[in-house]
Structure formats: C-alpha cells, structure tokens
Amino acid sequence: MDNNPILRIATKILFAPIILFGLYVQFHGDFGPGGGFQAGVIVASAFILYAIVFGLEKGKELFPLSINLFLLALGGILYGGVGIASMMLGDEFLSYNVLGSSQQAGQHIGILLVEFGVGLTVSNVMIALFYAFASFESSNGEKK
Amino acid sequence: MISELIINAFLVSIMLAIAIALLKARTVIYTVLLTSAYSLVAALMFITLDAVDVAFTEASVGAGISTILFLAAMAFLPKKEEKNVTNQAFPALLCLTLGGVLIWCSFDLPEIGLATSPIHQHIVPEYILGSRDDIGIPNIVTSVLASYRGYDTFGETIVVFTAGIAVLAILKNNKTSLKKIKSQKKVAENGQ
C-alpha cells in the first residue's frame, strides 16, 4: 500500500490532527465527553494508520516496540502510583484529596493523572496487538 | 417525543437488518464490516439515550479499533466459512424465547430518565452533588469513573494490560515454537 500517493499524502495530513484530537479527548475528559479509554484508542489509531499505509517496518521505526512495551506497563504503574502516593500522604488508596492544596485541586490532579495512565495503557496495548498480529507468521510460514 | 420514537424505530430497524445480514454472511471480511456497522448504529442509539461517553467509547472501540484488530487477526483465517449443516431450529427457538421474556420484562422497567426510579434514588444524587461540590468537575461520568469508582477503573486498566501481554505472550510463544519446528526440519533434511 506504500506506493499509493493519495493514501500517503492523506495519512501525512491526518496524522497530527488525529493525535491532537486524541490529546484533546484525553485532557478535556473532565469537562466534556471523553477520557483515557477513548483517547488511548484514538491515539493508537493514528499509529496503526501510519503502519498500515507505510508498512510495518516504517511504523516500528516511528514508534519502536521497546518504547511501546515500556509505555504499556508505565500506564498501569502510573495509575497504581497515584493510589500509593495518596497512601504515602496519609489518606486511603486512590483517594486524591491529599494530592493538592485543596480537596478540589487534589481531585483534579488525581483524575488527570489516572486518566493519563489509562490512556497510556490502552493506546499501547492496541498498538502492541496490531504489531503482534501484523508481524505474526501463520503456521504454514507465510507472512501477511 | 414522536420524533424520538421515529429515530429509535429507524435505528432499531437498521440494527435488525444488520443482524439478519450477519446471519447470512459467509465471508470473514463481510462479517467484520457488518459488526463494525452494528457498533456504529449502537453508538447512535447511545446518543439518543444521552449517554455521550458510552457512545464515544462504542464508536471508537467497537466500530474503530476492534475492526482493525479483527481484520489484522482474520487475515490468517480461511476466506470462506463452512456452511453450517446442523439443525438450527432449537437454538432459534431458544433465542426467540429468551428475547420474548426480556421484552416482556422490559414493560416493568421504569421510564427512561424518570427521576423517581429506584436507581436514581440510592446513591446517584450524592454523586451529582458531590461532583459539583467535592470534585469540581462538570462531567459527572468522569468523576464517577476516575474518582468514586477509581478502584473499578484501576481493575479495568489492569484487565486491558493483562489481556494485551497475554496475547503478546501467546503469539511470541508461537513464533519460538515455529522456529523450533523449522530448525528440527532443517536438521532432519540435513540428516537425509
């Protein structure tokens, strides 16, 4: 698919707006519809689109598997870390009130970080699954 | 009210049509695309129910990414499905009975959006007021999801993480076992 000029140009034009929209959904989830799950899927779709159009090798050059797997684990750790941080500060697990100067500020910080953790894990699981399926060799040895 | 009825009837009839087409579908790609279309109509359905967050998730996850992942995974399946020859009368009867019972039960459900219905009496008012006063976030869905039900969302995230690494582990194992088979074949060929 990498020699079709329309697909290549359209992908290059669309890539940044998709990421931007993903970030908007991620960090605007407090005020409108959206949140970590949706944003993670949107960001993942940008990288998957790139890998489909330009080929898996180019996709892995843009977003290497090692970074992918690292961020995949980091999302869950970030979520759990927020919980443990609030425990360290003297409240219960995942109780965000102590994270900020006031109760509302603490809740804001906690929700933002937690949603970011969800987004990281979801987007990187999706990208990792696509990489795994696309580079998977079937039992008769033929490659997709 | 009447316009809502027309929209709902329209969406339900599209869903029914897709479901019937799915029964008839015999190629994998056709099935995947129909499932994706079904998810998109379901997302519209959630919008008519004012569940914008759920609609967003359904559209992005159900219609978007799962279609891509299905297509990527199904490239390894045979193109055509075998014709099902077993008698389908009993499963059809079972489905119709279950559907009938569910529809019958749905007459007892309170009206959608009714403030006096039981689920809006128990803890929901506390969430709605608390989201404004204690958390200070306009989107109540986010405050319930990330703060009041933070444990559940943590569990969901861990489930997504575990599912992801499980699939990776299975596919990676398959790769190493393939390599083993190949090297054994080579050894056998060299031995001859």
XYZ file of C-alpha atoms in Angstrom:
336
model
C 0.000 0.000 0.000
C 3.011 2.271 0.326
C 3.080 3.395 -3.325
C -0.406 4.894 -3.406
C 0.166 8.695 -3.352
C -3.361 9.573 -2.208
C -3.158 7.310 0.847
C 0.341 8.506 1.705
C -0.474 12.225 1.482
C -3.792 11.767 3.314
C -2.046 9.851 6.094
C 0.635 12.534 6.417
C -2.022 15.250 6.621
C -4.260 13.326 9.039
C -1.591 12.000 11.416
C -1.034 15.136 13.508
C -4.733 16.144 13.775
C -5.634 12.622 14.965
C -3.001 12.813 17.715
C -4.159 16.322 18.597
C -7.765 15.164 18.815
C -6.664 12.255 20.996
C -4.883 14.631 23.371
C -7.957 16.903 23.425
C -10.201 13.957 24.324
C -7.658 12.844 26.939
C -7.252 16.122 28.793
C -10.709 17.573 28.156
C -12.413 14.491 29.597
C -13.103 16.379 32.835
C -15.267 18.920 31.032
C -16.802 17.075 28.090
C -17.304 13.546 26.856
C -14.100 11.556 26.647
C -11.384 10.179 28.847
C -8.493 7.789 28.897
C -10.114 4.833 27.133
C -11.385 6.800 24.134
C -8.265 8.943 23.850
C -5.993 5.902 24.012
C -7.846 4.262 21.142
C -7.756 7.456 19.044
C -4.004 7.944 19.533
C -3.405 4.264 18.766
C -5.436 4.555 15.556
C -3.050 7.260 14.279
C -0.008 4.997 14.701
C -1.867 1.995 13.270
C -2.930 4.061 10.241
C 0.718 5.026 9.701
C 1.824 1.395 9.984
C -0.894 0.217 7.569
C -0.091 2.782 4.888
C 3.715 2.959 5.127
C 4.321 -0.649 6.144
C 5.063 -2.309 9.459
C 8.806 -1.630 9.292
C 8.307 2.151 8.941
C 5.684 2.038 11.680
C 8.112 0.343 14.048
C 10.739 2.926 13.117
C 8.320 5.705 14.088
C 7.205 4.005 17.302
C 9.641 1.257 18.342
C 8.373 -1.860 20.056
C 10.622 -1.303 23.104
C 9.090 2.134 23.816
C 5.650 0.670 23.135
C 6.045 -2.095 25.727
C 7.638 0.301 28.220
C 4.716 2.766 27.973
C 2.246 -0.136 28.117
C 3.498 -1.025 31.580
C 4.024 2.618 32.620
C 0.297 3.403 32.299
C -0.697 0.814 34.886
C 2.193 1.820 37.140
C 1.129 5.485 36.897
C -2.410 4.576 37.943
C -1.254 2.432 40.854
C 1.414 5.010 41.706
C -1.209 7.727 42.174
C -3.007 5.388 44.572
C 0.160 4.647 46.516
C 1.142 8.333 46.541
C -2.131 9.214 48.204
C -1.459 6.438 50.727
C 2.012 7.870 51.418
C 0.484 11.300 52.021
C -1.728 9.809 54.698
C -5.046 9.057 53.018
C -6.593 5.906 51.594
C -5.563 4.163 48.356
C -6.760 6.178 45.312
C -8.190 8.921 47.500
C -6.985 12.033 45.681
C -7.943 14.669 48.266
C -4.439 14.965 49.727
C -2.659 15.367 46.369
C -3.406 19.095 46.016
C -3.642 22.167 48.203
C -7.431 21.854 48.443
C -9.808 18.937 48.054
C -10.905 20.019 44.564
C -7.329 20.651 43.393
C -6.308 17.225 44.670
C -9.195 15.561 42.874
C -8.285 17.415 39.652
C -4.655 16.280 39.790
C -5.588 12.718 40.689
C -8.191 12.327 37.958
C -5.897 13.864 35.324
C -3.002 11.522 36.195
C -5.202 8.456 36.487
C -6.894 9.111 33.138
C -3.467 9.640 31.571
C -2.392 6.248 32.922
C -5.486 4.632 31.416
C -4.804 6.354 28.081
C -1.168 5.198 28.014
C -2.042 1.573 28.727
C -4.991 1.390 26.310
C -3.202 3.059 23.388
C -0.059 0.975 23.789
C -1.972 -2.301 24.196
C -3.800 -1.547 20.939
C -0.583 -0.693 19.089
C 1.181 -3.755 20.528
C -1.688 -6.029 19.483
C -1.616 -4.601 15.957
C 2.169 -5.059 15.739
C 1.834 -8.623 17.042
C -0.913 -9.585 14.587
C 0.713 -7.847 11.628
C 4.111 -9.496 12.180
C 2.646 -12.876 13.137
C 3.723 -15.782 10.970
C 0.968 -18.292 10.332
C 1.679 -21.976 10.774
C 2.496 -22.557 7.104
C 5.167 -19.880 7.322
C 3.601 -17.267 5.043
C 3.843 -13.681 6.194
C 0.966 -11.241 5.932
C -41.426 12.686 21.823
C -42.766 11.457 18.485
C -39.527 12.412 16.697
C -37.582 10.392 19.287
C -39.840 7.433 18.557
C -39.202 7.745 14.814
C -35.415 7.959 15.326
C -35.417 4.960 17.672
C -37.552 2.907 15.281
C -35.205 3.811 12.418
C -32.087 2.812 14.389
C -33.628 -0.426 15.668
C -34.714 -1.440 12.163
C -31.176 -0.814 10.861
C -29.782 -2.934 13.722
C -32.240 -5.708 12.921
C -31.311 -5.578 9.237
C -27.602 -5.808 10.107
C -28.274 -8.718 12.475
C -30.149 -10.635 9.766
C -27.410 -9.859 7.237
C -24.860 -11.148 9.776
C -26.700 -14.483 9.910
C -26.418 -14.776 6.135
C -22.796 -13.600 5.912
C -20.368 -16.322 4.898
C -17.154 -14.379 4.284
C -14.969 -13.162 7.141
C -14.447 -9.607 5.901
C -18.182 -9.128 5.368
C -18.861 -10.291 8.940
C -16.249 -7.930 10.389
C -17.556 -4.915 8.483
C -21.158 -5.683 9.447
C -20.141 -5.939 13.117
C -18.448 -2.568 12.800
C -21.593 -1.059 11.264
C -23.652 -2.561 14.089
C -21.378 -0.859 16.637
C -21.775 2.472 14.861
C -25.580 2.229 14.955
C -25.335 1.205 18.625
C -23.290 4.371 19.227
C -26.091 6.445 17.678
C -28.524 4.585 19.913
C -26.500 5.594 22.993
C -26.598 9.215 21.838
C -30.404 9.144 21.746
C -30.203 7.863 25.352
C -27.967 10.882 26.248
C -25.053 8.570 27.110
C -22.447 10.540 25.173
C -19.415 8.983 26.862
C -20.634 5.451 26.175
C -21.441 6.405 22.582
C -17.939 7.800 22.174
C -16.395 4.598 23.529
C -18.624 2.407 21.363
C -17.758 4.381 18.227
C -14.003 4.442 18.837
C -13.516 0.980 20.339
C -16.382 -1.048 18.831
C -16.538 0.461 15.372
C -12.947 1.655 15.070
C -10.070 -0.201 16.640
C -11.676 -3.623 17.090
C -12.497 -3.700 13.358
C -8.841 -3.062 12.533
C -7.638 -5.678 15.021
C -10.206 -8.210 13.747
C -9.099 -7.604 10.160
C -5.436 -7.928 11.155
C -6.147 -11.195 13.006
C -8.531 -12.656 10.446
C -6.018 -12.384 7.631
C -4.851 -15.791 8.886
C -8.268 -17.431 8.718
C -9.731 -19.190 5.688
C -11.669 -16.748 3.495
C -14.920 -18.718 3.456
C -16.890 -20.091 6.350
C -18.049 -23.695 6.131
C -21.770 -23.998 5.666
C -23.439 -24.887 8.936
C -25.364 -28.101 8.371
C -26.632 -28.814 11.887
C -30.274 -28.220 12.676
C -30.746 -24.671 13.925
C -34.391 -24.922 14.955
C -33.676 -25.425 18.664
C -31.176 -22.529 19.013
C -33.569 -20.248 17.117
C -36.425 -21.243 19.414
C -34.218 -20.642 22.471
C -33.208 -17.176 21.212
C -36.795 -16.215 20.439
C -37.989 -17.399 23.868
C -35.232 -15.526 25.690
C -35.849 -12.381 23.620
C -39.575 -12.627 24.312
C -39.003 -12.975 28.056
C -36.654 -9.978 28.072
C -39.133 -7.832 26.121
C -41.912 -8.926 28.482
C -39.764 -7.952 31.492
C -38.902 -4.591 29.923
C -42.551 -3.490 30.342
C -41.931 -3.460 34.100
C -38.884 -1.174 33.839
C -39.347 2.439 34.933
C -39.482 5.042 32.174
C -36.063 6.193 30.926
C -34.931 9.326 32.726
C -37.655 9.140 35.357
C -36.319 10.895 38.465
C -38.296 8.721 40.885
C -36.996 5.397 39.545
C -35.039 3.332 42.109
C -31.565 3.702 40.571
C -31.836 7.483 40.755
C -32.788 7.374 44.437
C -29.975 5.447 46.079
C -26.528 6.966 45.508
C -26.869 8.973 42.302
C -27.955 12.279 43.960
C -24.862 12.076 46.159
C -22.658 11.635 43.074
C -24.322 14.516 41.225
C -23.951 16.933 44.147
C -20.501 15.647 45.102
C -19.215 16.004 41.552
C -20.011 19.706 41.781
C -19.034 20.415 45.390
C -16.299 17.932 46.311
C -14.627 17.240 42.969
C -15.463 20.317 40.914
C -15.717 18.579 37.532
C -18.627 19.268 35.163
C -18.544 15.793 33.577
C -20.143 13.551 36.199
C -19.225 10.436 34.200
C -15.530 11.234 34.570
C -15.812 11.956 38.280
C -17.660 8.680 38.879
C -15.283 6.715 36.642
C -11.994 8.122 37.920
C -12.760 9.156 41.494
C -15.827 7.494 43.042
C -15.201 4.253 41.170
C -11.430 4.590 40.915
C -10.897 1.005 42.079
C -13.050 -0.377 39.254
C -11.232 1.687 36.637
C -7.911 0.533 38.068
C -9.160 -3.032 37.648
C -10.252 -2.312 34.071
C -6.856 -0.869 33.230
C -5.128 -3.915 34.683
C -7.503 -6.170 32.698
C -6.590 -4.365 29.451
C -2.902 -4.609 30.369
C -3.136 -8.319 31.237
C -5.094 -9.136 28.077
C -2.517 -7.288 25.987
C 0.519 -9.040 27.448
C -1.308 -12.403 27.330
C -1.880 -12.067 23.587
C 1.730 -10.962 23.124
C 2.955 -13.962 25.134
C 0.869 -16.427 23.102
C 1.969 -15.003 19.750
C 5.596 -14.844 20.828
C 5.499 -18.440 22.079
C 4.049 -19.498 18.751
C 6.939 -17.759 16.986
C 9.607 -19.549 19.025
C 7.893 -22.913 18.599
C 7.707 -22.264 14.846
C 11.439 -21.581 14.846
C 11.976 -24.840 16.723
C 9.895 -26.769 14.181
C 11.790 -25.142 11.322
C 15.216 -25.917 12.827
C 14.139 -29.507 13.515
C 13.036 -29.810 9.898
C 16.395 -28.443 8.768
C 18.218 -30.942 10.974
C 16.088 -33.739 9.568
C 16.766 -32.583 5.998
C 20.496 -32.318 6.665
C 20.442 -35.800 8.173
C 18.986 -37.211 4.976
